[in-house]
CSV table of C-alpha atoms in Angstrom, one decimal:
chain,number,residue,atom,x,y,z
A,169,GLY,CA,0.0,0.0,0.0
A,170,ALA,CA,0.9,3.7,-0.2
A,171,VAL,CA,3.5,4.7,2.3
A,172,VAL,CA,4.3,8.3,3.4
A,173,SER,CA,7.4,9.0,5.4
A,174,GLN,CA,7.8,12.1,7.5
A,175,HIS,CA,10.9,13.3,9.2
A,176,PRO,CA,11.8,14.3,11.9
A,177,SER,CA,9.3,12.7,14.2
A,178,ARG,CA,10.2,15.1,17.0
A,179,VAL,CA,12.1,18.3,17.2
A,180,ILE,CA,12.8,20.9,19.9
A,181,CYS,CA,14.1,24.2,18.8
A,182,LYS,CA,14.8,27.6,20.2
A,183,SER,CA,12.6,30.6,19.5
A,184,GLY,CA,13.7,32.4,16.3
A,185,THR,CA,15.2,29.5,14.6
A,186,SER,CA,13.8,27.7,11.5
A,187,VAL,CA,12.8,24.0,11.3
A,188,LYS,CA,12.4,22.0,8.2
A,189,ILE,CA,10.0,19.0,8.0
A,190,GLU,CA,10.2,16.5,5.1
A,191,CYS,CA,7.4,14.4,3.7
A,192,ARG,CA,8.1,11.7,1.2
A,193,SER,CA,5.9,9.3,-0.7
A,194,LEU,CA,7.9,6.1,-0.8
A,195,ASP,CA,6.2,3.9,-3.3
A,196,PHE,CA,4.1,6.3,-5.4
A,197,GLN,CA,4.2,9.7,-7.0
A,198,ALA,CA,2.2,12.4,-5.4
A,199,THR,CA,1.5,15.5,-7.4
A,200,THR,CA,-0.4,16.9,-4.4
A,201,MET,CA,0.5,16.7,-0.8
A,202,PHE,CA,-1.3,18.3,2.2
A,203,TRP,CA,0.1,19.8,5.4
A,204,TYR,CA,-2.0,19.7,8.6
A,205,ARG,CA,-1.5,21.0,12.1
A,206,GLN,CA,-3.1,19.5,15.2
A,207,PHE,CA,-3.2,21.1,18.6
A,208,PRO,CA,-3.9,19.0,21.7
A,209,LYS,CA,-7.5,17.7,21.8
A,210,LYS,CA,-8.3,19.5,18.6
A,211,SER,CA,-9.0,18.3,15.1
A,212,LEU,CA,-6.6,18.3,12.2
A,213,MET,CA,-6.6,21.6,10.4
A,214,LEU,CA,-5.4,21.9,6.9
A,215,MET,CA,-2.6,24.5,6.5
A,216,ALA,CA,-1.8,24.3,2.9
A,217,THR,CA,-1.9,22.2,-0.3
A,218,SER,CA,1.5,21.5,-1.8
A,219,ASN,CA,1.5,21.2,-5.6
A,220,GLU,CA,4.5,19.7,-7.4
A,221,GLY,CA,6.2,22.3,-9.5
A,222,SER,CA,4.0,25.2,-8.5
A,223,LYS,CA,3.2,27.4,-5.5
A,224,ALA,CA,1.5,26.0,-2.5
A,225,THR,CA,-2.1,27.0,-1.8
A,226,TYR,CA,-2.5,28.2,1.8
A,227,GLU,CA,-5.7,28.1,3.9
A,228,GLN,CA,-7.1,31.3,5.2
A,229,GLY,CA,-5.2,32.5,8.3
A,230,VAL,CA,-2.0,30.6,7.5
A,231,GLU,CA,1.0,32.8,6.9
A,232,LYS,CA,2.8,31.7,3.7
A,233,ASP,CA,6.0,33.6,4.6
A,234,LYS,CA,6.1,31.8,8.0
A,235,PHE,CA,5.3,28.3,6.7
A,236,LEU,CA,7.3,27.8,3.6
A,237,ILE,CA,6.3,24.9,1.4
A,238,ASN,CA,8.5,23.4,-1.3
A,239,HIS,CA,7.3,20.5,-3.5
A,240,ALA,CA,10.3,20.1,-5.8
A,241,SER,CA,9.6,16.6,-6.9
A,242,LEU,CA,6.8,14.1,-7.2
A,243,THR,CA,7.9,12.3,-4.0
A,244,LEU,CA,9.0,15.1,-1.7
A,245,SER,CA,7.4,18.1,-0.1
A,246,THR,CA,9.0,20.1,2.7
A,247,LEU,CA,7.5,22.5,5.3
A,248,THR,CA,9.8,25.0,6.9
A,249,VAL,CA,8.6,26.8,10.0
A,250,THR,CA,10.6,30.1,9.9
A,251,SER,CA,11.4,32.1,13.0
A,252,ALA,CA,9.6,29.7,15.2
A,253,HIS,CA,7.8,30.9,18.3
A,254,PRO,CA,6.4,28.9,21.2
A,255,GLU,CA,2.8,29.2,19.8
A,256,ASP,CA,4.0,27.3,16.7
A,257,SER,CA,4.5,24.3,19.0
A,258,SER,CA,2.2,21.6,17.6
A,259,PHE,CA,1.8,18.3,15.8
A,260,TYR,CA,2.4,18.7,12.1
A,261,ILE,CA,1.3,16.0,9.7
A,262,CYS,CA,1.6,15.6,6.0
A,263,SER,CA,-0.6,13.5,3.7
A,264,ALA,CA,-0.5,12.4,0.1
A,265,ARG,CA,-3.0,10.8,-2.1
A,266,GLN,CA,-2.4,8.2,-4.7
A,267,ASP,CA,-5.3,7.2,-6.9
A,268,SER,CA,-8.3,7.1,-4.6
A,269,TYR,CA,-9.7,9.9,-2.6
A,270,ALA,CA,-8.4,8.5,0.7
A,271,SER,CA,-5.1,9.9,1.9
A,272,THR,CA,-2.2,8.3,3.6
A,273,PHE,CA,-0.6,10.3,6.4
A,274,GLY,CA,3.0,10.6,7.4
A,275,SER,CA,3.8,9.7,11.0
A,276,GLY,CA,3.8,13.4,12.1
A,277,THR,CA,6.3,15.8,13.6
A,278,ARG,CA,5.9,17.0,17.1
A,279,LEU,CA,7.5,20.5,17.2
A,280,THR,CA,8.3,22.1,20.5
A,281,VAL,CA,9.6,25.7,20.4
A,282,VAL,CA,11.3,26.8,23.6
B,32,ARG,CA,-22.8,24.9,11.8
B,33,LYS,CA,-19.5,23.1,11.8
B,34,GLU,CA,-18.5,21.4,8.6
B,35,VAL,CA,-18.1,18.0,10.3
B,36,GLU,CA,-19.6,17.3,13.7
B,37,GLN,CA,-19.1,14.4,16.0
B,38,ASP,CA,-19.9,13.5,19.5
B,39,PRO,CA,-16.5,13.8,21.3
B,40,GLY,CA,-17.4,11.1,23.8
B,41,PRO,CA,-15.6,9.5,25.6
B,42,PHE,CA,-17.5,6.3,25.0
B,43,ASN,CA,-16.4,3.8,27.7
B,44,VAL,CA,-17.6,0.3,26.9
B,45,PRO,CA,-16.7,-3.2,28.1
B,46,GLU,CA,-15.0,-5.7,25.9
B,47,GLY,CA,-17.5,-7.4,23.6
B,48,ALA,CA,-19.9,-4.5,23.5
B,49,THR,CA,-21.3,-3.0,20.3
B,50,VAL,CA,-20.8,0.7,19.9
B,51,ALA,CA,-22.0,3.2,17.3
B,52,PHE,CA,-20.6,6.6,16.4
B,53,ASN,CA,-22.4,9.2,14.4
B,54,CYS,CA,-21.3,12.1,12.3
B,55,THR,CA,-23.0,14.9,10.4
B,56,TYR,CA,-21.6,17.1,7.7
B,57,SER,CA,-22.9,20.4,6.4
B,58,ASN,CA,-21.7,20.5,2.7
B,59,SER,CA,-24.3,18.6,0.6
B,60,ALA,CA,-21.8,18.7,-2.3
B,61,SER,CA,-19.3,16.5,-0.4
B,62,GLN,CA,-18.1,13.7,-2.5
B,63,SER,CA,-16.4,11.1,-0.4
B,64,PHE,CA,-16.4,10.0,3.2
B,65,PHE,CA,-14.1,8.1,5.5
B,66,TRP,CA,-13.5,6.9,9.0
B,67,TYR,CA,-10.0,7.3,10.3
B,68,ARG,CA,-8.6,6.0,13.5
B,69,GLN,CA,-6.1,8.0,15.5
B,70,ASP,CA,-4.1,6.6,18.5
B,71,CYS,CA,-2.8,9.0,21.1
B,72,ARG,CA,0.0,11.2,19.7
B,73,LYS,CA,0.0,9.3,16.4
B,74,GLU,CA,-1.0,10.1,12.9
B,75,PRO,CA,-4.5,9.2,11.6
B,76,LYS,CA,-4.8,5.9,9.8
B,77,LEU,CA,-7.6,5.1,7.3
B,78,LEU,CA,-10.1,2.6,8.8
B,79,MET,CA,-12.5,2.5,6.0
B,80,SER,CA,-14.2,4.5,3.2
B,81,VAL,CA,-17.9,5.0,3.5
B,82,TYR,CA,-20.2,4.2,0.6
B,83,SER,CA,-23.8,5.0,0.0
B,84,SER,CA,-24.7,1.3,-0.1
B,85,GLY,CA,-23.0,0.8,3.2
B,86,ASN,CA,-20.0,-1.3,3.7
B,87,GLU,CA,-18.6,-3.8,6.2
B,88,ASP,CA,-15.1,-4.8,7.1
B,89,GLY,CA,-15.0,-7.5,9.7
B,90,ARG,CA,-16.4,-6.1,12.9
B,91,PHE,CA,-16.8,-2.6,11.4
B,92,THR,CA,-19.8,-1.4,9.5
B,93,ALA,CA,-20.1,2.1,8.0
B,94,GLN,CA,-23.2,3.7,6.6
B,95,LEU,CA,-23.9,6.9,4.7
B,96,ASN,CA,-27.2,8.8,4.4
B,97,ARG,CA,-26.7,11.5,1.9
B,98,ALA,CA,-30.3,12.9,2.3
B,99,SER,CA,-29.7,13.4,6.0
B,100,GLN,CA,-25.9,14.2,5.6
B,101,TYR,CA,-25.2,11.6,8.2
B,102,ILE,CA,-22.4,9.0,8.5
B,103,SER,CA,-22.2,6.2,11.1
B,104,LEU,CA,-19.6,3.7,12.2
B,105,LEU,CA,-20.7,0.5,14.1
B,106,ILE,CA,-18.1,-1.6,15.9
B,107,ARG,CA,-19.2,-5.0,17.1
B,108,ASP,CA,-17.5,-7.3,19.7
B,109,SER,CA,-15.3,-4.4,20.8
B,110,LYS,CA,-11.6,-5.3,21.6
B,111,LEU,CA,-9.2,-3.5,24.0
B,112,SER,CA,-7.2,-2.6,20.9
B,113,ASP,CA,-10.1,-0.7,19.5
B,114,SER,CA,-9.5,2.0,22.1
B,115,ALA,CA,-8.6,5.1,20.0
B,116,THR,CA,-10.1,8.3,18.6
B,117,TYR,CA,-12.3,7.8,15.6
B,118,LEU,CA,-12.3,10.7,13.1
B,119,CYS,CA,-15.1,11.3,10.7
B,120,VAL,CA,-13.6,12.7,7.5
B,121,VAL,CA,-15.3,14.3,4.5
B,122,ASN,CA,-13.7,15.2,1.2
B,123,LYS,CA,-15.3,18.3,-0.2
B,124,GLY,CA,-14.1,17.4,-3.6
B,125,GLY,CA,-13.1,19.9,-6.3
B,126,SER,CA,-9.7,20.4,-7.8
B,127,GLN,CA,-8.1,20.7,-4.3
B,128,GLY,CA,-10.1,17.9,-2.8
B,129,ASN,CA,-9.0,18.6,0.7
B,130,LEU,CA,-10.2,16.6,3.7
B,131,ILE,CA,-12.3,18.1,6.5
B,132,PHE,CA,-11.9,16.3,9.8
B,133,GLY,CA,-14.3,16.0,12.6
B,134,LYS,CA,-12.8,16.5,16.1
B,135,GLY,CA,-13.1,12.8,16.7
B,136,THR,CA,-14.9,10.5,19.0
B,137,LYS,CA,-12.9,8.9,21.8
B,138,LEU,CA,-13.5,5.2,22.5
B,139,SER,CA,-12.2,3.4,25.5
B,140,VAL,CA,-12.8,-0.3,25.7
B,141,LYS,CA,-12.4,-1.7,29.2
B,142,PRO,CA,-11.7,-5.4,30.2
């Protein structure tokens, strides 16, 4: 089945630094990947849609200059949290879709900004 | 009205019990529907897609009622390992086709 790998699984960084999260589709090509954020006891919220070879589409209220998305190939999308602040601490999850409408999720990245 | 609504629970049931979760969605143009399972501090994993004709996978049965914009999940003969949060997920469709998640229903199966 479709496998999506996300790295790192956990990261602690200092305020003001940038963190890059990678999302890879291992056994299929994903022209579209999605980035979500989940706060404790809250539902997953879509942040942006990552399109291979073009600019990402951001959801309302998500700062594109803060959350940089690059989808340089059909198997890799990256999310960079720039100038991270403690309020950016969250669980970030990517997903990719193969042929069906169902998505496969990466294992998530737990970001803690101190 | 929220796009996808679920009873957050928790549902505390004994092993072997039958439990049902409900979900409603607001966008009548929604195209596809899913139940995902999310364990604590883990990513969601697809449990099953939901079809208009209803579908069953072992102890799990999903139903969709488009007229009422209502989705259900029935779990029979609950196991301890079924303890998790169950997310109702709706695909709004369109060129972006993003998924809208309910907040989830927490299930705890006790011995």
